[in-house]
Short mmCIF file of C-alpha atoms in Angstrom, two decimals:
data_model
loop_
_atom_site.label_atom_id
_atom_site.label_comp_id
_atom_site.label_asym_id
_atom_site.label_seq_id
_atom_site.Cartn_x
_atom_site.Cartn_y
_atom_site.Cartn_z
CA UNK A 29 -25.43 73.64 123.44
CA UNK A 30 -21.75 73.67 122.03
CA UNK A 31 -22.42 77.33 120.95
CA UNK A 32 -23.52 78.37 124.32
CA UNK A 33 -20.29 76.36 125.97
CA UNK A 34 -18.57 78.19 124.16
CA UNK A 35 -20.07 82.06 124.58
CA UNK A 36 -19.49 80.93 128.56
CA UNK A 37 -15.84 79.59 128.09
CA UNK A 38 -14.67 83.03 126.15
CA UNK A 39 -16.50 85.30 128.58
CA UNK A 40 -14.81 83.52 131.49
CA UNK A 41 -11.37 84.02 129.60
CA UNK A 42 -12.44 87.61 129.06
CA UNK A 43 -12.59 87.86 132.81
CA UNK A 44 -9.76 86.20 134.36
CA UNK A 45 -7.30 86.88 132.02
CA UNK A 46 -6.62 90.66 132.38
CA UNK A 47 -6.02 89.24 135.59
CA UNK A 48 -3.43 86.59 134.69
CA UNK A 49 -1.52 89.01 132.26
CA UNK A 50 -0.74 92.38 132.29
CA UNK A 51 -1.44 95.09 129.65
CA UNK A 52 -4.74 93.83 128.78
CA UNK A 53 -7.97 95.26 129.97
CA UNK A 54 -6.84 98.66 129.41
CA UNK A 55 -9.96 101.40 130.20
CA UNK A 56 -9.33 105.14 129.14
CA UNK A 57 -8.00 107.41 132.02
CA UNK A 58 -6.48 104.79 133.89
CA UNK A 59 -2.91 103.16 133.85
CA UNK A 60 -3.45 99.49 133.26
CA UNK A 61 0.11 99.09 134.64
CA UNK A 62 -0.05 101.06 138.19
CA UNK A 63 -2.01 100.47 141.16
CA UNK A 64 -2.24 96.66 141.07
CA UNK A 65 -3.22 94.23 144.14
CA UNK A 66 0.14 92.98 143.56
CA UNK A 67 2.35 95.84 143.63
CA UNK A 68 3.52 96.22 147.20
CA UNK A 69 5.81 98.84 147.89
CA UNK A 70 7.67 98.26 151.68
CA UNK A 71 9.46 100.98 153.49
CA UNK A 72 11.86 98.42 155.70
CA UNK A 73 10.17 99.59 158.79
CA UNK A 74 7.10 97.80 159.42
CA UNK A 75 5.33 99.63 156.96
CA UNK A 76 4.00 99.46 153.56
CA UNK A 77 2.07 101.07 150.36
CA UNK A 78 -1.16 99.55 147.88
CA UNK A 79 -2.41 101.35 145.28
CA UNK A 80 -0.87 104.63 146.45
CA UNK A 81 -1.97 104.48 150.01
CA UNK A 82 0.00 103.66 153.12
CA UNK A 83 -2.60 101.42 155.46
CA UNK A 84 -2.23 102.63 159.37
CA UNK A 85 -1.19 106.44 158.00
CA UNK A 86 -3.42 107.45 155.27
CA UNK A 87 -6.33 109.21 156.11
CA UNK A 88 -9.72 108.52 154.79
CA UNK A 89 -9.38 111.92 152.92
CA UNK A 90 -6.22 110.89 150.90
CA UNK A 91 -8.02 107.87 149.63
CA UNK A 92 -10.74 110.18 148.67
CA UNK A 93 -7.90 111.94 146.58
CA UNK A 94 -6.54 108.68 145.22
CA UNK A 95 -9.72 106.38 144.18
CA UNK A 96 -12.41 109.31 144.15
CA UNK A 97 -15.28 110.78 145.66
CA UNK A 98 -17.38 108.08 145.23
CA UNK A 99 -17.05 106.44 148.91
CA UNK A 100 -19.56 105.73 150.87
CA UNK A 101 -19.03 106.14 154.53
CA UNK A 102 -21.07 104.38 157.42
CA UNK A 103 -20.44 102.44 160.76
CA UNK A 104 -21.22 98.61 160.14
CA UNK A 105 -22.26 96.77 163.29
CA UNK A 106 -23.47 93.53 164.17
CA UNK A 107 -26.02 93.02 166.84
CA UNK A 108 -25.30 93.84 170.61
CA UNK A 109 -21.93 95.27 168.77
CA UNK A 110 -20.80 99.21 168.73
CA UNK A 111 -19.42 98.39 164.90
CA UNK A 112 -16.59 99.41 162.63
CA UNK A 113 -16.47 102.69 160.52
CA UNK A 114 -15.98 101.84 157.11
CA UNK A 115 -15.71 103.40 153.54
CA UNK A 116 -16.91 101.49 150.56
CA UNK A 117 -16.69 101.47 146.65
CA UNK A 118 -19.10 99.65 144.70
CA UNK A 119 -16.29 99.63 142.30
CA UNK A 120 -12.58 100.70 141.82
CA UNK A 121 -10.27 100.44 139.38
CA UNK A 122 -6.97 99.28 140.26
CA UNK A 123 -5.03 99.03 137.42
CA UNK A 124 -6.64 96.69 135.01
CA UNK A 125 -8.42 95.13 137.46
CA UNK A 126 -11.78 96.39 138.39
CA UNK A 127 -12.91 95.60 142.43
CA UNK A 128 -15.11 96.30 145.17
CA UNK A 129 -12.95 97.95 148.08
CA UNK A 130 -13.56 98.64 151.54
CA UNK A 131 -11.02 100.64 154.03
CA UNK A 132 -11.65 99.95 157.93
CA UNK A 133 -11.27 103.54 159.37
CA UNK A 134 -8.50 103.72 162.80
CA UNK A 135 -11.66 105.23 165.25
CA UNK A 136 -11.92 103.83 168.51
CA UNK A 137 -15.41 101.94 169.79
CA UNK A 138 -16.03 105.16 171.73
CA UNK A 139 -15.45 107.76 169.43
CA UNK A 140 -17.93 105.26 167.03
CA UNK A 141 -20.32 105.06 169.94
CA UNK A 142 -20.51 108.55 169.81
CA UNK A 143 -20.68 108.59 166.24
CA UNK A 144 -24.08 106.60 166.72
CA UNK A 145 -25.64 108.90 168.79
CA UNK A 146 -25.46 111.56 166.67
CA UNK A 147 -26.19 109.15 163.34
CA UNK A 148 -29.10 110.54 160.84
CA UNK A 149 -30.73 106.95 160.24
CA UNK A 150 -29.57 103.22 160.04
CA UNK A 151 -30.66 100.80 157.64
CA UNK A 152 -30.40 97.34 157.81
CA UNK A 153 -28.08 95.10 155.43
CA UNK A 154 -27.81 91.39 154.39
CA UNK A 155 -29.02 89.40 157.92
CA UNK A 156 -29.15 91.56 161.00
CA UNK A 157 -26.18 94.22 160.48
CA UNK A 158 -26.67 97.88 160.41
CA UNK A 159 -25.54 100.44 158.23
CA UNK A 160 -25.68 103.46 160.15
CA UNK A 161 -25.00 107.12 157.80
CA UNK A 162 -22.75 109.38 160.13
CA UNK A 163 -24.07 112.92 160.79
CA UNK A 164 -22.57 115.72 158.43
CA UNK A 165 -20.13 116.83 160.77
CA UNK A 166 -18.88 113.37 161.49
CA UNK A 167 -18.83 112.50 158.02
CA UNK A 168 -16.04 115.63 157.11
CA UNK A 169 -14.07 115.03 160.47
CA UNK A 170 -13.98 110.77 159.29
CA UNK A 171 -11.61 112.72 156.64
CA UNK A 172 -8.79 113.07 158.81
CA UNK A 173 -8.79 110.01 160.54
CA UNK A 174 -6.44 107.13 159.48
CA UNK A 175 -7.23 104.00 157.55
CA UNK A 176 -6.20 100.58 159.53
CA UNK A 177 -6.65 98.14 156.72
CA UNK A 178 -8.14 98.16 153.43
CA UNK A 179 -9.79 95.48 151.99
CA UNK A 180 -10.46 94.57 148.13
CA UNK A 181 -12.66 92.08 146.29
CA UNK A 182 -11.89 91.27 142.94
CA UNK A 183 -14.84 91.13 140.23
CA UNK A 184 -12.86 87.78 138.76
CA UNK A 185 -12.87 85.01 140.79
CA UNK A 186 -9.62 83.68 141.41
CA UNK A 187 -7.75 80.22 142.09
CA UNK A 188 -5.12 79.12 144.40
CA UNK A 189 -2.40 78.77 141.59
CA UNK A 190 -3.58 81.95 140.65
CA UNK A 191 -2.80 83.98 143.88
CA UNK A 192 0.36 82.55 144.30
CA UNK A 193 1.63 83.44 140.78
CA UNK A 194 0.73 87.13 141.51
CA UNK A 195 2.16 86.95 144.95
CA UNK A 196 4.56 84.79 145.34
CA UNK A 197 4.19 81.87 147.61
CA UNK A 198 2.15 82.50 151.37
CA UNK A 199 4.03 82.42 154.21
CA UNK A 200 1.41 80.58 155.92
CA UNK A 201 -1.56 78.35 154.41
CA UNK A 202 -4.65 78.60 156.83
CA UNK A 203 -7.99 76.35 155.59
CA UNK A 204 -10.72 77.06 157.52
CA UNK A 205 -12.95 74.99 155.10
CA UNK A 206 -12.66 72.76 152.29
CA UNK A 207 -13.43 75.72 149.68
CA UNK A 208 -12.00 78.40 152.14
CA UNK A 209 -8.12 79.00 152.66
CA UNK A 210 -5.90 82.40 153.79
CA UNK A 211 -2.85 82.66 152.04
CA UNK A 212 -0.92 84.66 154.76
CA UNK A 213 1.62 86.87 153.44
CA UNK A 214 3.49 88.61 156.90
CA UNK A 215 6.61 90.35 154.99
CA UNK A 216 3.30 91.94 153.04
CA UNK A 217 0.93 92.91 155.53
CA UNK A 218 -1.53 90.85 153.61
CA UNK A 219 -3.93 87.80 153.93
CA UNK A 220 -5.40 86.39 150.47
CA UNK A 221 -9.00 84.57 151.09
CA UNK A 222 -9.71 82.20 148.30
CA UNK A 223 -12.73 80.63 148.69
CA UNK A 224 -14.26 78.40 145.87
CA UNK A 225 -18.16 79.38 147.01
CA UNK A 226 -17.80 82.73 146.67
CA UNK A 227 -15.94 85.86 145.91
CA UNK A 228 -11.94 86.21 147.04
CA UNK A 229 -11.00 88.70 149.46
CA UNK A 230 -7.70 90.47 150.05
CA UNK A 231 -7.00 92.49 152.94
CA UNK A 232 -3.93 94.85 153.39
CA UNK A 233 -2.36 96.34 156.82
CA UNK A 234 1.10 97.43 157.46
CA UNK A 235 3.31 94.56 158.25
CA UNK A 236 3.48 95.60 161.70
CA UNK A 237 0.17 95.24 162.22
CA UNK A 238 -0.08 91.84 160.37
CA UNK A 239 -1.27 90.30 163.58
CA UNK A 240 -4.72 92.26 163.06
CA UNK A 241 -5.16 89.59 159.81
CA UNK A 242 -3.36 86.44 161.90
CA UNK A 243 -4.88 86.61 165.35
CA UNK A 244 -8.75 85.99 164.34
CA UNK A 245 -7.38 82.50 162.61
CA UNK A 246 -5.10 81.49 166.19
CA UNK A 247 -7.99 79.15 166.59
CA UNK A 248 -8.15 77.06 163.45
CA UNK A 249 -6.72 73.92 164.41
CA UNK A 250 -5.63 72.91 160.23
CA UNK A 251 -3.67 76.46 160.01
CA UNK A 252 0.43 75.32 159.24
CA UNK A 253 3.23 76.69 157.77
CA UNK A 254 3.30 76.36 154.14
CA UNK A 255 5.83 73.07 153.11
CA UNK A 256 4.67 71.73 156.37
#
């Protein structure tokens, strides 16, 4: 029992700690250094740049460029809703961390309405939502349109104390559960779910458009300013 206690405890370390400390983790072809979750580059004007991409003016095509061809492309929708058009990557490195990421695609519900009607098939996911594959010609003009937010979820689970070592501390704590808090970073255009059931989830927009991240949590009545 000791012996397996201890296979777990240095597997976990093997995990989080790439995480924790830079330089470690280091894969072949990719800068271990560059790219990180952390390293948030803002322009003084509302805007902002993640792992070489600019959320609100890079177009689906440019992340293409940046984190590969391996995207897969499809309108998401709940029931009795039109849905978002997304791009997913199983998995992404971004610098020595390895993560599933999603970018939310700037099309309007009826451009994406018309999407569906021209869609090849839809298949349905986890519950009742729909992955619906975009016709060929929608799927190479999706290229040019811009990404609105990208979202990222890291293969090691991570811990409050964690976060805010990484990122400095939120602007705004928001618990919308005993396990679930956002760590609300405006000045970042970013909103840091930790959630000790299940996977963390970080989603990026251009500080401008924080309010995209902020306005879905207006209702929950525990949400204060951090030191509050």
């Amino acid at each position: 029992m000791k012996f397996a206690l201890s296979i777990i405890a240095l597997i976990l370390v093997a995990l989080i700690v790439p995480f924790l400390f830079p330089g470690m983790g280091k894969r072949e072809g990719v800068d271990p250094n560059s790219n990180l979750p952390w390293q948030i580059q803002l322009d003084g004007q509302g805007g902002s740049s993640v792992f070489g991409l600019k959320p609100g003016v890079s177009t689906l095509g440019e992340v293409r460029q940046k984190l590969g061809n391996e995207i897969e492309v499809a309108i998401i929708a709940e029931p009795n809703e039109v849905g978002l058009l997304e791009g997913y990557y199983a998995q992404v490195p971004l610098g020595f961390v390895l993560a599933k990421l999603v970018v939310t695609i700037d099309a309007s519900g009826e451009m994406v309405s018309a999407m569906r009607e021209r869609a090849l098939k839809a298949k349905h996911m986890e519950s009742t939502t729909r992955r619906i594959t975009l016709h060929p010609d929608d799927l190479a003009a999706a290229d040019s349109l811009p990404v609105r937010a990208i979202s990222v979820i890291p293969t090691v689970n991570l811990d409050e104390a964690t976060v805010i070592q990484r990122f400095g501390p939120p602007g705004e704590r928001v618990a919308v559960s005993e396990k679930r808090v956002h760590l609300l970073y405006p000045d970042k255009g970013l909103d840091v779910v930790v959630d000790g059931e299940g996977k963390e989830l970080l989603q990026y927009v251009a500080p401008r458009h924080f309010a995209l991240l902020r306005e879905p949590l207006a209702t929950v009545e525990v949400a204060k300013p951090v030191g509050q």
